[in-house]
GROMACS .gro file of C-alpha atoms in nm:
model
  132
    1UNK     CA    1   0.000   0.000   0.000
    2UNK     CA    2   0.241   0.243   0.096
    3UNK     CA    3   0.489   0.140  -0.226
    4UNK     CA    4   0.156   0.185  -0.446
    5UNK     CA    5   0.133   0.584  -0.285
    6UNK     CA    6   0.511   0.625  -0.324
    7UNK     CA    7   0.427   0.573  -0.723
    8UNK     CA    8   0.167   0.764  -0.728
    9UNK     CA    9   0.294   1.047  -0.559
   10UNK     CA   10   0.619   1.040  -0.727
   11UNK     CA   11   0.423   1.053  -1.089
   12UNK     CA   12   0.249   1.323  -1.004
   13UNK     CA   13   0.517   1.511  -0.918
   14UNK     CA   14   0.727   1.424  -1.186
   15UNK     CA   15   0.462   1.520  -1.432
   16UNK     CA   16   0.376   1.851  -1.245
   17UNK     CA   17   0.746   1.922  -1.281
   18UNK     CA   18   0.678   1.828  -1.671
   19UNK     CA   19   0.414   2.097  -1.735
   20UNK     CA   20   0.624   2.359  -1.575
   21UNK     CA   21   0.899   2.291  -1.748
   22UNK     CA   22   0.713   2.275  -2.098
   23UNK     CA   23   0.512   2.627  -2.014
   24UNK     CA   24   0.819   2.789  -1.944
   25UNK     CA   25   0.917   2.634  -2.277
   26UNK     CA   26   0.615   2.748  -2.473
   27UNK     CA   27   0.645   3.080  -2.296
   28UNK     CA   28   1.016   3.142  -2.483
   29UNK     CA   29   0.906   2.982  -2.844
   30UNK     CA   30   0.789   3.324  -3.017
   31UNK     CA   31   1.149   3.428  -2.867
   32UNK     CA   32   1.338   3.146  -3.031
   33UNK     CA   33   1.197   3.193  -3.371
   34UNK     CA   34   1.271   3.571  -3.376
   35UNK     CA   35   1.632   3.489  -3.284
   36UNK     CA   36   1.658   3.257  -3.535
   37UNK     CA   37   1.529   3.457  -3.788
   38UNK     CA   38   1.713   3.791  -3.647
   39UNK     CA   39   1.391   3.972  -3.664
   40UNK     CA   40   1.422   4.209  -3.441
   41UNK     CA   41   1.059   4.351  -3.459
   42UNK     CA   42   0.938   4.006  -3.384
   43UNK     CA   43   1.169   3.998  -3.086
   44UNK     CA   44   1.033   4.351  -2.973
   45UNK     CA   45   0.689   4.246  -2.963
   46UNK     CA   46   0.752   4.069  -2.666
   47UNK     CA   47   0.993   4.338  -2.465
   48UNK     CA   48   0.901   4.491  -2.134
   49UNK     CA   49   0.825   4.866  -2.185
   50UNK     CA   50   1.191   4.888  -1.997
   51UNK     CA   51   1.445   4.618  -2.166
   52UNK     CA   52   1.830   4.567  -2.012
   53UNK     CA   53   2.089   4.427  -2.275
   54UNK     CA   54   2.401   4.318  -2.215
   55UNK     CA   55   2.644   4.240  -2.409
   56UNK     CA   56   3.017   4.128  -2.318
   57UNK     CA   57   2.944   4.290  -1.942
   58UNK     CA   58   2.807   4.606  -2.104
   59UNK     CA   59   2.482   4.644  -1.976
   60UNK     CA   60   2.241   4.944  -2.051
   61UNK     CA   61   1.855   4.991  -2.040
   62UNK     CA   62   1.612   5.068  -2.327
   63UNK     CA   63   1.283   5.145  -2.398
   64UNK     CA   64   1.167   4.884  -2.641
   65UNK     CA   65   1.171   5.104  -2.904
   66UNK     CA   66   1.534   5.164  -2.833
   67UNK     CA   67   1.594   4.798  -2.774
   68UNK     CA   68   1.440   4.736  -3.110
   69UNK     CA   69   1.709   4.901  -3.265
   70UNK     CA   70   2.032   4.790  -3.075
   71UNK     CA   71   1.882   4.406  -3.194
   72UNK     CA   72   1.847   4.505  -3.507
   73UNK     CA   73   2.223   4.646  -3.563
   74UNK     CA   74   2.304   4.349  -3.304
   75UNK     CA   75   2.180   4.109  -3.599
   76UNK     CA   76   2.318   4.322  -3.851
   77UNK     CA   77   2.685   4.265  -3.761
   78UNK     CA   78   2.640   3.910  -3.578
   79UNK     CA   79   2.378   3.763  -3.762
   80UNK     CA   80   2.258   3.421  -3.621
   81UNK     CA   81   2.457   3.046  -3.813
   82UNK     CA   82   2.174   2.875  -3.544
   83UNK     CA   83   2.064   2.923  -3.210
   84UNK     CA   84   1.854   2.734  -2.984
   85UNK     CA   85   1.780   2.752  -2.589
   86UNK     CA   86   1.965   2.474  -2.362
   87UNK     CA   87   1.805   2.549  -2.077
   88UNK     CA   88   1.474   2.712  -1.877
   89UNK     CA   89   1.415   2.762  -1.520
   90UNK     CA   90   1.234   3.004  -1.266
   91UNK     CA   91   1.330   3.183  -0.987
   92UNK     CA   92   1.190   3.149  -0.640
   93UNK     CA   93   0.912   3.417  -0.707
   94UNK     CA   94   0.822   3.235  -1.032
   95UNK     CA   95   1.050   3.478  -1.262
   96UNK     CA   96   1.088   3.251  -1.575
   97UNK     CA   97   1.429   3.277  -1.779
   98UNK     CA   98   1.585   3.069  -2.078
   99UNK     CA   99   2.004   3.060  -2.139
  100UNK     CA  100   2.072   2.937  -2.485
  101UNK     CA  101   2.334   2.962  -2.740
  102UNK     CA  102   2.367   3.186  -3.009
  103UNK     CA  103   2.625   3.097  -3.295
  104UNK     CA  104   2.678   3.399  -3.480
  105UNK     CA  105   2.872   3.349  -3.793
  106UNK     CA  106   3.202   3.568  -3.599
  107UNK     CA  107   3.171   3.366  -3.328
  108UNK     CA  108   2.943   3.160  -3.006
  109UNK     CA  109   2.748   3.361  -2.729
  110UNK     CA  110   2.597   3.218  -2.441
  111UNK     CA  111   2.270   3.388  -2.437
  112UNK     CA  112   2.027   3.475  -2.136
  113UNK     CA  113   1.687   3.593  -2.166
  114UNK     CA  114   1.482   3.691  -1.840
  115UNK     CA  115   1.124   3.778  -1.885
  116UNK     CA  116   0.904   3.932  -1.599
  117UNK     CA  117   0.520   4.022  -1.596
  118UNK     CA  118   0.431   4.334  -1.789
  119UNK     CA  119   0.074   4.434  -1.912
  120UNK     CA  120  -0.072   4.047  -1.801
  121UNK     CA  121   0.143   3.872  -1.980
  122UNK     CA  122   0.498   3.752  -1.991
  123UNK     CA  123   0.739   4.001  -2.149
  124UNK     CA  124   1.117   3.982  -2.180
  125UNK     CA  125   1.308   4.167  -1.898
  126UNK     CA  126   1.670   4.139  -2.018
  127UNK     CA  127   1.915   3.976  -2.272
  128UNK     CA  128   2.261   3.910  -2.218
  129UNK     CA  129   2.480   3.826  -2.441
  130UNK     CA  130   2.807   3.657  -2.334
  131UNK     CA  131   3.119   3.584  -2.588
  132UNK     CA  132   3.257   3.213  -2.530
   0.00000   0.00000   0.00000
């Protein structure tokens, strides 16, 4: 009886932890196809009304509209060979984030996005861009 519980309990779990994981996933999928196809318009559709980028330890904040534009010259002189996210987790207070990595065709970046609630829905916070 008790084993039988232990399953149960321990599948539940396990596909609680499942879900998460997939709607943090689903949450970052618009983001992923913008950086793939170095739209930066597509990417700004889902900024913050207050972005931070980062790139290399440089870090500065933008409106979108301004963020908008640093992407798009971002994309202009690094344009994206592939990218993909590796990894997605939360914070404690539920802040969702993604790290990925960007191959541009000058070089690799590890990439991390942080997105925060803005306007009821999930909007992206910051982007940092990391040489490797």
């Amino acid at each position: 009886m008790k084993r039988t519980f232990f399953l149960a309990l321990t599948l539940v779990c396990s596909l609680l932890l499942t879900a998460g994981a997939l709607a943090q996933g689903e949450a970052f999928g618009p983001v992923r196809t913008a950086i793939r196809s170095s739209s930066s318009r597509d990417l700004a559709q889902y900024f913050a009304p207050t972005v931070e980028l980062s790139f290399d330890g440089d870090k500065q904040s933008y409106s979108a509209t301004q963020a908008e534009f640093v992407m798009k010259d971002f994309f202009a002189k690094h344009s994206p060979a592939s990218f993909d996210f590796i990894h997605y987790g939360g914070s404690n207070e539920g802040t969702p984030y993604a790290v990925g990595k960007y191959a541009g065709k000058d070089g690799a970046y590890r990439m991390f996005v942080k997105m925060k609630q803005a306007g009821g829905s999930l909007k992206i916070a910051t982007i940092d861009f990391t040489k490797e």
